[in-house]
Amino acid sequence: MPNLPPRHQPYTDKYFLRSRHILEKEGLNPWITVQVFFRNGPGKIAGVGEAAAAFLAYSPLMEHGGQVWALAEGEAFSPLEPVMRIEGPIGDVIELETFYLGILTARTSLANDVPRPDPLAATAKAAALRQILPGKDLLYFGARHWHWSLEEELCRAAVAGGFDSCATDAGARAAGLPAGVGTIPHALVLAFAHRFGPKRATREAALAFDRHIEPTCPRIALVDTFNKEIDDALDTARALGERLWGVRLDTSGELIGQGGATFDGRPYLTGPGVTVAGVRAVRQALDAAGFAHVNIVLSSGFGDPAKAAAFAADEARHGRLFEAVGVGGLFDAWYATADIVRIEGQPLAKAGRSLRDNPRLRRVV
């Protein structure tokens, strides 16, 4: 057995811990299918056995009939090819995403000659982002981007460079902060989509968060799950009113956000993913509807200083745009990504993702 910590929760993104609590309170525990892939490649997979060991150590997945399928250790894979598939109740799976993605990312990166992160370089990059984004709340979201054993050191590096918070309890406390931060992941929205349908899911997930999570935690709704960023931001703002602190935009790199613009040669301003045009459209829609109090949190790709600078420049020219940024990429790695793609046997995923069969996967749990 690999050397694992006694508990996974300290190394888990806080929004997964909160999601598990909300799902239990709401009596939501559907059977889900999760698939894992890398955008990088071709390459060879590593960390499969260690990731499987984490499920055996921390989850009752097997007791409930769940399974994990994966490529064999060292087997070749292509970009976007599913390298792992997980089947089981969402309550047995949701808390482990940070942990197994970090293992797969670190081991696969090393196996493909990507070096271990340098904490000093991470601090330098964090400091560069802080200089570009003075006055913005900077959140370190990188736990899933490397092995759990380096989480404390990387969180200390991020905070030393000027970041305000970290997503895991272990990392936050190592950096002198009280606890990890985080609100709603796509997985929680999709669980509510199973119960209420996609049109109501974002609002209902935010309302459930508001019912069950301590009032001192800011209410921040994730609004890009179904590529209806404006519609879901407004719908959630109407439902929560003054209690809604903000909305988070994490639009998939394969999609143009609602209100965004087709790529016209200006990177970060137009095209797919979280762009200035898409965020500006959400900001204008909130303001026009009387929700100027609702802040905007950005994530996805903001470890790129050029992207951060593009957003800062737009705000300097055109006025208020965003208040906080979540950043995972303070170092280079081959990042593993996980998505729910099916719930209770029916296709249900965030926009731009779908189940892709891979007959090369073999059962490992």
Short mmCIF file of C-alpha atoms in Angstrom, two decimals:
data_model
loop_
_atom_site.label_atom_id
_atom_site.label_comp_id
_atom_site.label_asym_id
_atom_site.label_seq_id
_atom_site.Cartn_x
_atom_site.Cartn_y
_atom_site.Cartn_z
CA MET A 1 0.00 0.00 0.00
CA PRO A 2 1.25 3.53 -0.78
CA ASN A 3 2.00 5.82 2.12
CA LEU A 4 -1.30 7.69 2.65
CA PRO A 5 -2.26 10.18 5.37
CA PRO A 6 -4.63 9.00 8.11
CA ARG A 7 -7.43 11.18 6.70
CA HIS A 8 -8.02 12.67 3.27
CA GLN A 9 -10.19 15.60 4.38
CA PRO A 10 -7.34 18.00 5.31
CA TYR A 11 -6.00 17.67 1.75
CA THR A 12 -9.40 17.99 0.06
CA ASP A 13 -10.70 21.17 -1.58
CA LYS A 14 -13.10 22.71 0.92
CA TYR A 15 -15.94 22.94 -1.57
CA PHE A 16 -16.04 19.13 -1.85
CA LEU A 17 -16.29 18.78 1.93
CA ARG A 18 -19.11 21.32 2.01
CA SER A 19 -20.81 19.62 -0.94
CA ARG A 20 -20.79 16.25 0.84
CA HIS A 21 -22.45 17.90 3.86
CA ILE A 22 -25.09 19.58 1.68
CA LEU A 23 -25.89 16.37 -0.21
CA GLU A 24 -26.36 14.48 3.05
CA LYS A 25 -28.65 17.18 4.43
CA GLU A 26 -30.68 17.20 1.20
CA GLY A 27 -30.92 13.41 0.95
CA LEU A 28 -29.19 13.42 -2.45
CA ASN A 29 -26.95 10.44 -3.20
CA PRO A 30 -27.44 9.41 -6.85
CA TRP A 31 -25.25 6.90 -8.67
CA ILE A 32 -22.77 8.77 -10.86
CA THR A 33 -20.21 8.11 -13.56
CA VAL A 34 -17.02 10.18 -13.48
CA GLN A 35 -14.37 10.15 -16.17
CA VAL A 36 -10.80 11.44 -15.90
CA PHE A 37 -8.61 12.71 -18.73
CA PHE A 38 -5.53 14.81 -19.50
CA ARG A 39 -5.39 17.55 -22.11
CA ASN A 40 -1.66 16.85 -22.41
CA GLY A 41 -0.14 13.96 -24.29
CA PRO A 42 0.54 11.61 -25.79
CA GLY A 43 2.22 10.14 -22.75
CA LYS A 44 2.17 7.32 -20.24
CA ILE A 45 -0.08 7.12 -17.20
CA ALA A 46 1.26 6.79 -13.67
CA GLY A 47 -0.19 6.81 -10.16
CA VAL A 48 -3.04 4.41 -10.96
CA GLY A 49 -2.34 2.02 -8.10
CA GLU A 50 -1.90 4.84 -5.61
CA ALA A 51 -5.15 6.50 -6.70
CA ALA A 52 -6.97 3.16 -6.39
CA ALA A 53 -5.50 2.72 -2.90
CA ALA A 54 -7.00 6.06 -1.88
CA PHE A 55 -10.50 4.80 -2.74
CA LEU A 56 -9.90 1.63 -0.75
CA ALA A 57 -8.57 3.60 2.22
CA TYR A 58 -11.07 6.42 2.41
CA SER A 59 -14.33 5.40 0.70
CA PRO A 60 -16.99 2.69 1.17
CA LEU A 61 -17.31 2.62 -2.63
CA MET A 62 -16.74 -1.15 -2.97
CA GLU A 63 -19.20 -1.94 -0.17
CA HIS A 64 -21.88 -0.12 -2.15
CA GLY A 65 -21.09 -1.83 -5.46
CA GLY A 66 -19.01 0.97 -6.93
CA GLN A 67 -16.05 0.42 -9.20
CA VAL A 68 -12.98 2.22 -10.55
CA TRP A 69 -11.64 1.43 -14.02
CA ALA A 70 -8.34 2.74 -15.42
CA LEU A 71 -5.54 2.26 -17.87
CA ALA A 72 -2.73 0.07 -16.61
CA GLU A 73 0.24 1.73 -14.90
CA GLY A 74 2.68 2.94 -17.57
CA GLU A 75 0.19 2.49 -20.42
CA ALA A 76 0.16 5.06 -23.22
CA PHE A 77 -2.68 7.57 -23.56
CA SER A 78 -3.66 10.37 -25.93
CA PRO A 79 -4.90 13.89 -25.13
CA LEU A 80 -8.55 13.89 -23.94
CA GLU A 81 -8.67 10.08 -23.83
CA PRO A 82 -10.40 8.82 -20.66
CA VAL A 83 -7.72 7.29 -18.42
CA MET A 84 -10.03 6.46 -15.51
CA ARG A 85 -13.76 5.92 -14.93
CA ILE A 86 -15.43 5.88 -11.51
CA GLU A 87 -18.90 4.49 -10.84
CA GLY A 88 -20.74 4.75 -7.53
CA PRO A 89 -22.87 6.86 -5.19
CA ILE A 90 -21.86 10.52 -5.28
CA GLY A 91 -21.41 10.52 -1.50
CA ASP A 92 -18.69 7.87 -1.82
CA VAL A 93 -16.85 9.77 -4.56
CA ILE A 94 -17.17 13.53 -4.23
CA GLU A 95 -14.67 14.07 -1.40
CA LEU A 96 -11.89 12.14 -3.12
CA GLU A 97 -11.59 14.14 -6.35
CA THR A 98 -8.85 16.47 -5.11
CA PHE A 99 -6.87 13.57 -3.72
CA TYR A 100 -6.86 11.17 -6.68
CA LEU A 101 -6.42 13.95 -9.27
CA GLY A 102 -3.39 15.22 -7.38
CA ILE A 103 -1.88 11.74 -7.33
CA LEU A 104 -2.50 11.13 -11.04
CA THR A 105 -1.25 14.60 -11.99
CA ALA A 106 1.97 14.37 -9.98
CA ARG A 107 2.89 10.80 -10.89
CA THR A 108 1.99 11.22 -14.57
CA SER A 109 3.83 14.53 -14.84
CA LEU A 110 6.99 13.01 -13.38
CA ALA A 111 6.67 9.95 -15.61
CA ASN A 112 6.59 12.24 -18.64
CA ASP A 113 9.61 14.31 -17.61
CA VAL A 114 7.74 17.26 -16.12
CA PRO A 115 9.73 18.31 -13.03
CA ARG A 116 8.48 18.55 -9.47
CA PRO A 117 7.15 22.03 -8.63
CA ASP A 118 9.69 24.46 -7.21
CA PRO A 119 8.08 26.30 -4.27
CA LEU A 120 10.38 29.30 -4.73
CA ALA A 121 9.28 29.60 -8.36
CA ALA A 122 5.65 29.27 -7.23
CA THR A 123 6.16 32.13 -4.79
CA ALA A 124 7.66 34.25 -7.57
CA LYS A 125 4.70 33.55 -9.84
CA ALA A 126 2.24 34.30 -7.05
CA ALA A 127 4.05 37.60 -6.41
CA ALA A 128 3.85 38.47 -10.11
CA LEU A 129 0.10 37.86 -10.09
CA ARG A 130 -0.27 39.93 -6.94
CA GLN A 131 1.53 42.80 -8.65
CA ILE A 132 -0.77 42.54 -11.68
CA LEU A 133 -3.91 42.29 -9.52
CA PRO A 134 -3.42 44.61 -6.55
CA GLY A 135 -6.47 44.79 -4.34
CA LYS A 136 -8.03 41.59 -5.70
CA ASP A 137 -8.68 38.55 -3.53
CA LEU A 138 -6.32 35.80 -4.72
CA LEU A 139 -7.26 32.23 -3.83
CA TYR A 140 -4.90 29.27 -4.29
CA PHE A 141 -6.82 26.38 -5.89
CA GLY A 142 -3.88 24.11 -6.74
CA ALA A 143 -4.40 21.09 -4.44
CA ARG A 144 -5.59 18.87 -7.31
CA HIS A 145 -2.60 19.95 -9.39
CA TRP A 146 0.01 18.03 -7.41
CA HIS A 147 0.48 15.26 -4.88
CA TRP A 148 -1.05 15.80 -1.43
CA SER A 149 2.38 15.48 0.22
CA LEU A 150 3.47 18.83 -1.24
CA GLU A 151 0.23 20.70 -0.44
CA GLU A 152 1.43 22.46 2.72
CA GLU A 153 4.65 23.63 1.08
CA LEU A 154 2.89 24.95 -2.04
CA CYS A 155 0.27 26.77 0.01
CA ARG A 156 3.00 28.44 2.05
CA ALA A 157 4.61 29.42 -1.24
CA ALA A 158 1.37 30.94 -2.58
CA VAL A 159 0.70 32.94 0.58
CA ALA A 160 4.32 34.09 0.74
CA GLY A 161 3.81 35.50 -2.75
CA GLY A 162 0.75 37.48 -1.69
CA PHE A 163 -2.21 35.11 -2.00
CA ASP A 164 -5.02 35.57 0.51
CA SER A 165 -6.35 32.03 0.98
CA CYS A 166 -6.00 28.35 0.11
CA ALA A 167 -8.60 25.70 -0.72
CA THR A 168 -7.55 22.97 1.73
CA ASP A 169 -7.46 23.01 5.50
CA ALA A 170 -3.99 21.44 5.62
CA GLY A 171 -2.55 23.98 3.21
CA ALA A 172 -4.26 26.95 4.82
CA ARG A 173 -3.07 26.06 8.32
CA ALA A 174 0.47 25.44 7.11
CA ALA A 175 0.40 28.95 5.65
CA GLY A 176 -0.85 30.50 8.90
CA LEU A 177 -4.50 30.80 7.86
CA PRO A 178 -7.45 29.46 9.89
CA ALA A 179 -9.00 27.09 7.31
CA GLY A 180 -9.47 26.32 3.65
CA VAL A 181 -12.00 28.20 1.54
CA GLY A 182 -14.43 27.21 -1.22
CA THR A 183 -18.12 27.05 -2.00
CA ILE A 184 -19.72 25.18 -4.94
CA PRO A 185 -18.19 22.79 -7.53
CA HIS A 186 -19.77 21.58 -10.77
CA ALA A 187 -20.47 18.23 -9.11
CA LEU A 188 -22.90 19.80 -6.64
CA VAL A 189 -24.75 21.69 -9.38
CA LEU A 190 -25.05 18.47 -11.40
CA ALA A 191 -26.49 16.61 -8.40
CA PHE A 192 -29.19 19.25 -8.17
CA ALA A 193 -29.70 19.07 -11.93
CA HIS A 194 -30.56 15.41 -11.45
CA ARG A 195 -33.30 16.40 -8.99
CA PHE A 196 -34.58 19.66 -10.48
CA GLY A 197 -33.35 19.72 -14.08
CA PRO A 198 -30.55 21.89 -15.53
CA LYS A 199 -32.65 25.06 -15.69
CA ARG A 200 -33.12 25.21 -11.90
CA ALA A 201 -29.95 23.45 -10.80
CA THR A 202 -27.63 26.43 -10.25
CA ARG A 203 -30.19 28.33 -8.18
CA GLU A 204 -31.18 25.25 -6.15
CA ALA A 205 -27.57 24.36 -5.38
CA ALA A 206 -26.96 27.91 -4.14
CA LEU A 207 -30.13 27.86 -2.04
CA ALA A 208 -29.09 24.55 -0.48
CA PHE A 209 -25.66 25.99 0.28
CA ASP A 210 -27.41 28.92 1.95
CA ARG A 211 -29.55 26.57 4.04
CA HIS A 212 -26.80 24.32 5.33
CA ILE A 213 -23.47 26.19 5.42
CA GLU A 214 -22.46 28.55 8.22
CA PRO A 215 -23.60 32.15 7.60
CA THR A 216 -20.05 33.49 7.88
CA CYS A 217 -19.11 31.72 4.63
CA PRO A 218 -19.77 33.97 1.61
CA ARG A 219 -22.49 32.73 -0.74
CA ILE A 220 -20.76 32.36 -4.12
CA ALA A 221 -22.70 30.54 -6.86
CA LEU A 222 -20.96 28.69 -9.69
CA VAL A 223 -22.89 29.78 -12.79
CA ASP A 224 -21.16 28.28 -15.85
CA THR A 225 -22.15 24.59 -15.56
CA PHE A 226 -24.67 24.72 -18.41
CA ASN A 227 -23.08 27.57 -20.40
CA LYS A 228 -25.89 29.91 -19.29
CA GLU A 229 -23.68 32.23 -17.27
CA ILE A 230 -25.93 35.28 -17.52
CA ASP A 231 -29.23 33.44 -17.07
CA ASP A 232 -28.02 31.45 -14.08
CA ALA A 233 -26.30 34.44 -12.46
CA LEU A 234 -29.52 36.46 -12.64
CA ASP A 235 -31.72 33.54 -11.55
CA THR A 236 -29.55 32.91 -8.50
CA ALA A 237 -29.34 36.60 -7.65
CA ARG A 238 -33.13 36.82 -7.68
CA ALA A 239 -33.39 33.77 -5.41
CA LEU A 240 -30.80 34.82 -2.82
CA GLY A 241 -31.02 38.60 -3.05
CA GLU A 242 -28.66 40.42 -0.73
CA ARG A 243 -27.37 37.11 0.66
CA LEU A 244 -25.55 36.37 -2.61
CA TRP A 245 -21.98 37.67 -2.27
CA GLY A 246 -20.91 36.68 -5.74
CA VAL A 247 -20.92 34.38 -8.74
CA ARG A 248 -17.99 32.33 -10.01
CA LEU A 249 -17.18 31.96 -13.71
CA ASP A 250 -15.19 28.89 -14.78
CA THR A 251 -16.38 28.46 -18.37
CA SER A 252 -14.91 25.44 -20.14
CA GLY A 253 -12.07 26.15 -22.54
CA GLU A 254 -14.09 24.44 -25.27
CA LEU A 255 -17.05 26.85 -25.05
CA ILE A 256 -17.82 30.53 -25.51
CA GLY A 257 -19.51 31.88 -22.40
CA GLN A 258 -23.02 33.26 -22.67
CA GLY A 259 -22.66 36.88 -23.77
CA GLY A 260 -19.08 36.28 -24.91
CA ALA A 261 -17.65 36.80 -28.39
CA THR A 262 -16.21 34.60 -31.13
CA PHE A 263 -12.43 34.72 -31.21
CA ASP A 264 -11.27 37.70 -33.26
CA GLY A 265 -7.53 37.39 -32.76
CA ARG A 266 -7.44 38.95 -29.31
CA PRO A 267 -6.48 36.28 -26.77
CA TYR A 268 -8.18 36.45 -23.35
CA LEU A 269 -10.63 39.08 -24.61
CA THR A 270 -12.65 36.91 -27.00
CA GLY A 271 -13.08 33.25 -27.82
CA PRO A 272 -13.76 30.21 -25.60
CA GLY A 273 -13.25 29.91 -21.86
CA VAL A 274 -13.32 32.70 -19.28
CA THR A 275 -12.79 35.85 -21.38
CA VAL A 276 -13.08 39.57 -20.82
CA ALA A 277 -16.03 39.77 -23.21
CA GLY A 278 -17.94 37.03 -21.42
CA VAL A 279 -17.24 38.39 -17.94
CA ARG A 280 -18.10 41.93 -19.01
CA ALA A 281 -21.45 40.65 -20.30
CA VAL A 282 -22.24 39.07 -16.92
CA ARG A 283 -21.18 42.20 -15.05
CA GLN A 284 -23.39 44.41 -17.22
CA ALA A 285 -26.36 42.05 -16.89
CA LEU A 286 -26.10 41.98 -13.09
CA ASP A 287 -25.80 45.75 -12.88
CA ALA A 288 -28.72 46.35 -15.25
CA ALA A 289 -30.95 44.02 -13.22
CA GLY A 290 -30.20 45.81 -9.95
CA PHE A 291 -27.63 43.34 -8.62
CA ALA A 292 -24.58 45.57 -8.47
CA HIS A 293 -23.85 44.14 -5.02
CA VAL A 294 -23.08 40.73 -6.57
CA ASN A 295 -19.35 40.29 -7.05
CA ILE A 296 -17.60 38.18 -9.70
CA VAL A 297 -15.00 35.51 -8.95
CA LEU A 298 -12.89 34.20 -11.86
CA SER A 299 -11.14 30.86 -12.25
CA SER A 300 -9.63 28.78 -15.08
CA GLY A 301 -6.27 29.67 -16.58
CA PHE A 302 -5.33 32.59 -14.35
CA GLY A 303 -1.92 31.16 -13.56
CA ASP A 304 -1.04 32.82 -16.88
CA PRO A 305 0.13 36.37 -16.02
CA ALA A 306 -0.83 37.56 -19.51
CA LYS A 307 -4.43 36.52 -18.92
CA ALA A 308 -4.53 38.23 -15.54
CA ALA A 309 -3.07 41.37 -17.12
CA ALA A 310 -5.72 41.40 -19.86
CA PHE A 311 -8.50 41.42 -17.26
CA ALA A 312 -6.78 44.07 -15.17
CA ALA A 313 -6.32 46.27 -18.24
CA ASP A 314 -9.98 46.00 -19.21
CA GLU A 315 -11.08 46.95 -15.72
CA ALA A 316 -8.74 49.95 -15.74
CA ARG A 317 -10.25 51.14 -19.02
CA HIS A 318 -13.92 50.30 -18.55
CA GLY A 319 -14.60 50.11 -14.83
CA ARG A 320 -15.45 47.40 -12.34
CA LEU A 321 -15.26 43.85 -13.68
CA PHE A 322 -14.27 41.30 -10.99
CA GLU A 323 -13.29 41.06 -7.34
CA ALA A 324 -11.48 37.75 -6.86
CA VAL A 325 -9.48 35.15 -8.77
CA GLY A 326 -8.93 31.47 -8.08
CA VAL A 327 -5.58 30.20 -9.36
CA GLY A 328 -4.32 26.62 -9.49
CA GLY A 329 -1.52 26.92 -12.01
CA LEU A 330 1.41 28.35 -10.09
CA PHE A 331 3.60 25.65 -11.68
CA ASP A 332 3.65 23.50 -14.81
CA ALA A 333 2.17 20.00 -14.76
CA TRP A 334 0.06 17.62 -16.79
CA TYR A 335 -3.23 18.33 -15.00
CA ALA A 336 -5.75 15.51 -14.67
CA THR A 337 -9.39 16.61 -14.96
CA ALA A 338 -12.51 14.80 -13.67
CA ASP A 339 -16.11 15.29 -14.80
CA ILE A 340 -19.42 13.74 -13.86
CA VAL A 341 -20.83 12.59 -17.20
CA ARG A 342 -23.76 10.39 -16.19
CA ILE A 343 -26.19 10.27 -13.26
CA GLU A 344 -28.38 7.23 -12.57
CA GLY A 345 -27.46 5.89 -15.97
CA GLN A 346 -28.57 8.99 -17.87
CA PRO A 347 -26.24 11.46 -19.61
CA LEU A 348 -25.80 14.55 -17.45
CA ALA A 349 -22.64 16.67 -17.50
CA LYS A 350 -21.49 20.23 -17.59
CA ALA A 351 -21.70 21.80 -21.02
CA GLY A 352 -18.98 20.65 -23.38
CA ARG A 353 -18.37 17.31 -21.66
CA SER A 354 -19.90 13.90 -22.34
CA LEU A 355 -19.25 10.21 -21.71
CA ARG A 356 -16.53 8.79 -23.95
CA ASP A 357 -16.09 5.05 -23.90
CA ASN A 358 -12.61 3.59 -23.67
CA PRO A 359 -12.45 -0.20 -24.04
CA ARG A 360 -8.82 -0.17 -22.79
CA LEU A 361 -9.86 0.61 -19.22
CA ARG A 362 -9.57 -2.26 -16.74
CA ARG A 363 -11.12 -2.55 -13.29
CA VAL A 364 -8.74 -1.52 -10.47
CA VAL A 365 -11.24 -1.19 -7.56
#
